[in-house]
Coordinates of C-alpha atoms and ligand atoms in Angstrom, one line a residue:
M1 CA 26.3 112.5 -100.7
H2 CA 29.3 112.4 -98.4
H3 CA 29.8 109.8 -95.6
L4 CA 30.0 111.8 -92.4
L5 CA 31.9 109.0 -90.7
D6 CA 34.6 109.1 -93.3
P7 CA 37.5 111.3 -92.0
S8 CA 38.0 112.7 -95.6
S9 CA 34.5 114.0 -95.9
P10 CA 34.5 117.8 -96.3
L11 CA 32.5 118.6 -93.1
D12 CA 34.7 121.6 -92.1
E13 CA 34.7 123.0 -95.6
R14 CA 30.9 122.7 -96.0
L15 CA 30.2 124.2 -92.6
A16 CA 32.4 127.1 -93.5
A17 CA 30.7 127.6 -96.8
L18 CA 27.4 127.6 -94.9
G19 CA 28.7 130.5 -92.8
Q20 CA 29.1 128.4 -89.7
P21 CA 31.6 129.2 -86.9
P22 CA 34.8 127.1 -86.8
W23 CA 33.7 125.3 -83.7
R24 CA 30.6 123.8 -85.3
A25 CA 32.5 120.9 -86.9
K26 CA 33.7 119.9 -83.5
A27 CA 30.1 120.0 -82.1
V28 CA 28.9 117.7 -84.9
R29 CA 31.7 115.2 -84.3
R30 CA 30.9 115.3 -80.6
W31 CA 27.3 114.3 -81.3
L32 CA 28.5 111.7 -83.7
F33 CA 31.0 109.9 -81.5
G34 CA 30.2 110.9 -77.9
G35 CA 26.6 111.6 -78.3
R36 CA 26.0 108.7 -80.6
A37 CA 23.6 110.7 -82.7
A38 CA 21.8 108.4 -85.2
S39 CA 20.6 111.3 -87.4
F40 CA 21.1 115.1 -87.8
D41 CA 17.8 115.5 -86.0
D42 CA 19.4 114.1 -82.8
M43 CA 21.9 116.9 -82.9
T44 CA 19.5 119.2 -81.0
D45 CA 21.7 122.2 -80.3
L46 CA 22.3 122.6 -84.1
P47 CA 20.0 125.2 -85.8
R48 CA 17.2 123.4 -87.6
A49 CA 18.1 124.9 -90.9
L50 CA 21.6 123.7 -90.6
R51 CA 20.5 120.2 -89.7
T52 CA 18.4 120.2 -92.8
A53 CA 21.3 121.5 -95.0
L54 CA 23.7 118.8 -93.6
E55 CA 21.1 116.1 -94.1
G56 CA 21.1 117.0 -97.8
E57 CA 24.8 116.7 -98.2
F58 CA 26.0 114.1 -95.7
R59 CA 24.7 110.7 -94.6
I60 CA 25.7 109.2 -91.3
W61 CA 24.9 105.5 -92.1
T62 CA 25.8 103.7 -95.3
T63 CA 25.0 100.3 -93.8
T64 CA 21.8 98.8 -92.7
I65 CA 21.5 96.3 -89.9
V66 CA 20.3 93.0 -91.3
T67 CA 20.4 91.0 -88.1
H68 CA 21.2 91.9 -84.5
S69 CA 21.8 88.7 -82.4
R70 CA 22.4 88.5 -78.7
A71 CA 24.0 85.7 -76.8
D72 CA 23.4 84.9 -73.1
D73 CA 27.0 85.9 -72.2
G74 CA 26.2 89.5 -73.3
T75 CA 27.9 89.1 -76.7
E76 CA 26.0 90.9 -79.5
K77 CA 26.6 90.5 -83.2
L78 CA 25.5 92.8 -86.0
L79 CA 25.2 91.6 -89.6
L80 CA 25.5 94.7 -91.7
A81 CA 24.5 95.2 -95.3
L82 CA 26.8 97.6 -97.2
H83 CA 25.7 100.0 -99.8
D84 CA 26.6 97.5 -102.5
G85 CA 24.7 94.7 -101.0
Q86 CA 27.8 93.0 -99.5
R87 CA 27.6 91.9 -96.0
I88 CA 29.9 92.0 -93.0
E89 CA 29.8 91.2 -89.4
C90 CA 31.0 92.9 -86.2
V91 CA 30.7 91.9 -82.5
L92 CA 30.4 93.6 -79.1
L93 CA 32.0 91.5 -76.3
R94 CA 31.3 92.2 -72.6
D95 CA 33.9 91.0 -70.1
Q96 CA 33.5 92.6 -66.6
E97 CA 34.5 96.2 -67.2
R98 CA 35.6 95.7 -70.7
R99 CA 33.5 96.5 -73.6
T100 CA 35.5 95.2 -76.6
V101 CA 34.4 95.5 -80.2
C102 CA 35.6 93.1 -82.8
I103 CA 35.5 94.7 -86.3
S104 CA 36.0 93.5 -89.9
S105 CA 38.5 95.0 -92.3
Q106 CA 37.4 93.3 -95.6
V107 CA 34.4 91.6 -97.2
G108 CA 35.6 88.0 -97.0
C109 CA 39.3 87.2 -96.8
A110 CA 41.9 86.1 -99.2
M111 CA 44.2 84.3 -96.8
G112 CA 42.3 80.9 -96.9
C113 CA 43.2 79.6 -93.4
V114 CA 41.6 76.2 -93.5
F115 CA 39.7 76.4 -90.2
C116 CA 38.2 79.9 -90.6
A117 CA 34.7 80.7 -92.0
S118 CA 35.6 84.2 -93.2
G119 CA 37.8 83.0 -96.1
I120 CA 35.7 80.2 -97.4
D121 CA 34.4 82.3 -100.4
G122 CA 37.6 84.4 -100.8
V123 CA 37.8 88.2 -100.6
V124 CA 35.4 90.5 -102.4
R125 CA 36.7 93.9 -101.5
N126 CA 38.4 96.1 -98.9
L127 CA 36.1 98.0 -96.6
T128 CA 36.4 101.8 -96.8
T129 CA 37.5 103.9 -93.8
G130 CA 34.0 105.0 -93.3
E131 CA 32.7 101.4 -93.3
I132 CA 35.3 100.4 -90.7
L133 CA 34.3 103.3 -88.5
E134 CA 30.6 102.6 -89.0
Q135 CA 31.0 99.3 -87.2
L136 CA 32.3 101.1 -84.1
A137 CA 29.6 103.6 -84.3
R138 CA 26.9 101.0 -84.7
L139 CA 28.3 98.9 -81.8
A140 CA 28.8 102.0 -79.6
R141 CA 25.0 102.6 -79.9
L142 CA 24.3 99.1 -78.4
L143 CA 25.8 100.3 -75.1
P144 CA 23.9 102.3 -72.5
P145 CA 24.8 106.0 -72.3
H146 CA 27.2 105.7 -69.4
E147 CA 29.3 102.9 -71.1
R148 CA 31.9 103.3 -73.7
I149 CA 33.9 101.1 -76.0
S150 CA 37.1 100.3 -74.1
H151 CA 38.9 98.0 -76.5
V152 CA 39.0 97.4 -80.3
V153 CA 40.3 94.2 -81.9
V154 CA 40.6 94.0 -85.6
M155 CA 39.9 90.4 -85.6
G156 CA 36.7 90.2 -87.6
M157 CA 36.5 89.3 -91.2
G158 CA 39.5 90.0 -93.5
E159 CA 43.2 90.5 -93.2
P160 CA 43.8 94.0 -91.6
L161 CA 47.3 94.3 -93.0
A162 CA 46.0 93.8 -96.5
N163 CA 43.9 96.9 -96.1
L164 CA 46.1 99.2 -94.1
D165 CA 45.4 102.3 -96.3
R166 CA 41.9 102.4 -95.1
L167 CA 42.3 100.8 -91.7
L168 CA 44.9 103.3 -90.3
P169 CA 42.8 106.4 -90.9
A170 CA 39.9 104.6 -89.2
L171 CA 42.0 103.7 -86.2
A172 CA 43.2 107.2 -85.9
V173 CA 39.6 108.3 -85.4
A174 CA 39.1 105.5 -83.0
Q175 CA 41.9 106.9 -80.8
D176 CA 41.2 110.6 -81.3
P177 CA 39.9 112.1 -78.2
E178 CA 37.4 113.9 -80.4
G179 CA 36.6 110.6 -82.1
F180 CA 35.9 107.5 -80.0
G181 CA 38.8 108.3 -77.6
I182 CA 40.0 104.7 -77.2
S183 CA 43.6 104.5 -76.1
Q184 CA 45.9 103.1 -78.7
R185 CA 47.4 100.4 -76.5
R186 CA 43.8 99.0 -76.2
I187 CA 43.6 98.6 -80.0
T188 CA 44.8 95.2 -81.3
I189 CA 45.5 94.4 -84.9
S190 CA 45.6 90.7 -85.6
T191 CA 47.4 89.5 -88.7
V192 CA 48.0 86.3 -90.5
G193 CA 51.6 87.5 -90.5
L194 CA 52.4 89.5 -93.6
P195 CA 55.9 90.8 -93.1
Q196 CA 55.6 93.8 -95.4
G197 CA 52.5 94.9 -93.6
I198 CA 54.1 94.4 -90.2
D199 CA 57.1 96.5 -91.3
R200 CA 54.9 99.2 -92.6
L201 CA 53.0 99.3 -89.4
A202 CA 56.3 99.5 -87.4
A203 CA 57.5 102.3 -89.6
E204 CA 54.2 104.3 -89.5
N205 CA 52.6 103.6 -86.3
P206 CA 54.0 101.0 -83.9
G207 CA 51.7 102.0 -81.0
Y208 CA 49.1 99.4 -81.8
H209 CA 49.1 96.1 -80.1
L210 CA 50.0 93.5 -82.7
A211 CA 48.8 89.9 -82.6
V212 CA 50.3 87.4 -85.1
S213 CA 48.4 84.3 -86.0
L214 CA 50.9 81.4 -85.8
H215 CA 48.9 78.2 -85.4
A216 CA 52.0 76.0 -86.1
A217 CA 55.7 76.0 -85.2
N218 CA 57.0 74.4 -88.4
D219 CA 56.5 75.4 -92.0
D220 CA 55.0 72.1 -93.2
L221 CA 52.1 72.3 -90.7
R222 CA 51.8 76.0 -90.9
T223 CA 51.4 75.9 -94.8
R224 CA 48.8 73.2 -94.5
L225 CA 46.7 75.4 -92.1
V226 CA 47.6 78.9 -93.3
P227 CA 48.2 78.5 -97.1
V228 CA 49.7 82.0 -97.5
N229 CA 52.6 80.7 -95.4
K230 CA 54.0 78.8 -98.4
A231 CA 55.2 82.0 -99.9
I232 CA 56.3 83.7 -96.7
G233 CA 57.6 81.1 -94.3
L234 CA 57.7 81.1 -90.5
E235 CA 61.1 82.6 -90.3
A236 CA 60.1 85.8 -92.1
V237 CA 57.0 86.1 -89.9
I238 CA 59.0 85.8 -86.7
D239 CA 61.7 88.2 -88.0
A240 CA 59.0 90.8 -88.9
A241 CA 57.4 90.3 -85.5
D242 CA 60.7 90.9 -83.8
R243 CA 61.2 94.1 -85.8
Y244 CA 57.8 95.3 -84.7
W245 CA 58.6 94.5 -81.1
E246 CA 61.8 96.6 -81.4
A247 CA 59.8 99.5 -82.9
S248 CA 57.0 99.3 -80.4
G249 CA 58.6 98.1 -77.2
R250 CA 55.4 96.3 -76.4
R251 CA 54.9 92.7 -75.8
L252 CA 53.7 90.9 -78.8
T253 CA 50.9 88.4 -78.9
F254 CA 51.0 85.2 -80.9
E255 CA 47.7 83.5 -81.6
Y256 CA 47.5 79.7 -81.8
V257 CA 44.2 78.1 -82.8
L258 CA 44.2 74.7 -81.2
L259 CA 42.8 72.0 -83.6
G260 CA 42.2 68.6 -82.0
G261 CA 44.7 66.0 -83.3
I262 CA 46.3 68.4 -85.7
N263 CA 48.5 70.9 -83.8
D264 CA 47.8 70.1 -80.1
S265 CA 50.3 67.4 -79.3
A266 CA 53.0 67.6 -76.7
G267 CA 55.5 67.7 -79.5
D268 CA 53.7 70.7 -81.1
A269 CA 53.8 72.5 -77.8
R270 CA 57.6 71.8 -77.4
E271 CA 58.3 73.0 -80.9
L272 CA 56.4 76.2 -80.2
V273 CA 58.5 76.8 -77.1
R274 CA 61.7 76.3 -79.2
L275 CA 60.4 78.6 -81.9
L276 CA 59.6 81.5 -79.6
G277 CA 62.7 80.9 -77.4
R278 CA 63.3 83.6 -74.9
R279 CA 61.0 86.2 -76.4
A280 CA 58.8 88.0 -74.0
V281 CA 55.5 87.2 -75.7
L282 CA 52.0 86.3 -74.9
V283 CA 50.7 83.2 -76.5
N284 CA 47.0 83.3 -77.0
V285 CA 45.7 79.8 -77.3
I286 CA 42.3 79.7 -79.1
P287 CA 40.5 76.4 -78.9
Y288 CA 39.0 75.8 -82.3
N289 CA 35.4 77.0 -82.7
A290 CA 33.4 74.7 -84.9
V291 CA 32.6 76.0 -88.4
A292 CA 29.7 74.3 -90.2
G293 CA 31.0 72.3 -93.1
L294 CA 34.6 72.2 -92.0
P295 CA 36.2 68.9 -90.8
W296 CA 38.2 70.1 -87.8
Q297 CA 37.7 69.0 -84.2
E298 CA 37.9 71.0 -81.0
P299 CA 40.9 69.8 -78.9
S300 CA 40.1 67.6 -76.0
A301 CA 40.2 69.2 -72.6
A302 CA 43.2 66.9 -71.8
S303 CA 45.2 67.9 -74.8
R304 CA 44.4 71.5 -74.4
D305 CA 45.5 71.5 -70.8
R306 CA 48.7 69.6 -71.6
F307 CA 49.5 72.0 -74.4
I308 CA 49.0 75.0 -72.1
D309 CA 50.9 73.4 -69.2
L310 CA 53.9 72.7 -71.4
L311 CA 54.1 76.3 -72.6
R312 CA 53.7 77.6 -69.1
A313 CA 56.3 75.2 -67.7
S314 CA 58.7 76.8 -70.0
G315 CA 58.1 80.2 -68.5
M316 CA 55.8 81.5 -71.3
N317 CA 52.9 83.7 -70.7
V318 CA 49.8 81.9 -71.9
Q319 CA 46.2 83.1 -72.2
V320 CA 43.4 80.8 -73.3
R321 CA 40.8 82.7 -75.2
R322 CA 37.4 82.1 -73.7
R323 CA 34.7 81.4 -76.2
K324 CA 32.1 84.1 -76.5
G325 CA 29.0 84.3 -78.6
A326 CA 29.4 80.8 -80.0
R327 CA 25.6 80.3 -80.1
I328 CA 25.2 83.2 -82.4
D329 CA 28.3 82.2 -84.4
A330 CA 30.0 85.3 -83.2
A331 CA 33.2 83.5 -81.9
C332 CA 36.6 83.7 -83.5
G333 CA 36.6 82.3 -87.0
Q334 CA 32.8 82.0 -87.2
L335 CA 32.1 85.3 -89.0
R336 CA 31.0 84.8 -92.5
R337 CA 29.2 86.9 -95.0
I338 CA 26.2 84.7 -95.0
T339 CA 23.0 85.5 -96.9
P340 CA 20.2 85.1 -94.3
P341 CA 16.9 83.6 -95.2
A342 CA 14.5 86.3 -96.5
P343 CA 12.8 88.1 -95.0
A344 CA 15.6 89.0 -92.6
A345 CA 14.4 88.7 -89.0
S346 CA 15.9 90.0 -85.8
P347 CA 15.8 87.3 -83.1
P348 CA 14.3 88.5 -79.9
A349 CA 16.6 89.4 -77.0
Ligands
SAH401 N1 43.2 87.8 -90.4 C1 43.5 88.1 -89.1 C2 42.3 88.1 -88.2 C3 41.7 86.8 -88.0 S1 40.5 86.5 -86.8 C4 44.4 87.0 -88.6 O1 44.7 86.0 -89.3 O2 45.0 87.1 -87.5 C5 41.4 86.4 -85.3 C6 41.9 85.0 -84.9 O3 40.9 84.0 -84.9 C7 43.0 84.5 -85.8 O4 44.1 84.0 -85.0 C8 42.4 83.4 -86.5 O5 43.3 82.4 -87.0 C9 41.4 82.8 -85.5 N2 40.4 81.8 -86.0 C10 40.0 81.7 -87.2 N3 39.1 80.7 -87.3 C11 39.0 80.2 -86.1 C12 38.1 79.2 -85.5 N4 37.3 78.5 -86.4 N5 38.2 78.9 -84.3 C13 39.0 79.6 -83.5 N6 39.8 80.6 -83.9 C14 39.8 80.9 -85.2

């Protein structure tokens, strides 16, 4: 069985072999992405015999929804079981007109950032292109017919630049007007800062918005918080980010998780200002979201405000990420491939 959502699946070839006209593949894709068909039966303008034939050769879904949680702020989270029993999460965020989906790129994560739930058990495997797209398709179906996904952030589980081979074809479909039709500048890839991956992206496809997770402005602290920094070092991360900026011409984002008493002092803010210098960047400050079992503290309101004020006073663009979906553990850093208690239940809306 082929996965219909996988761009490499032989839909065009099979339709041709079944004697179908060339435009038929386009019609199927329109049902899939625009019409959000959940089954071949939903594709009502396809001849019945063709629907049955396709059903025997292609499957639309390789995942099942284990839980679907909804928070009061409009955030929805899906816990998906993959064909091999592994689990991933993806999130739909509503913010005024925006309909942003946050998707995962790997099962677990190998980066080991000490404040993040996703890496607690390490990485199990990369997601396939089809599995990455299936998150978009599943989340799109949560929207009413007149609404569309407007933004994609690859900020769920995993390190996207460690799985570029499968991510890039998925994002190509996300942008394709005959796919999900989401403009490329509304697609953000967030990375722990892997210079080789950043350079590859700059060479192949610098149109995506890149967000680099910094979290500290000196190597000692960054290595403590982001263990992969030990082998990379801040200078190499910043240099790669600069090269991406040159290739893309778009403003970069640096993310900075604010951990109370760890990286939120006035000195930390000044060090960050010095590190980023005169670069035209956006600093996205993310107050720590509590992860059960981890010892970190949220920053106090006073230290958070002082941190932000010091950055702004230096002329920096700063955005504070508002917490969304915290009650359903859908906020940044809270996604984890948990095994839910059996039997899996869907909480009521
Ligand atoms: N691997 C990518 C995507 C991670 S998720 C990366 O490292 O960028 C997106 C952002 O959420 C990252 O900046 C990540 O460091 C941050 N994050 C992780 N755990 C968090 C937590 N508990 N609270 C707030 N932000 C967190």
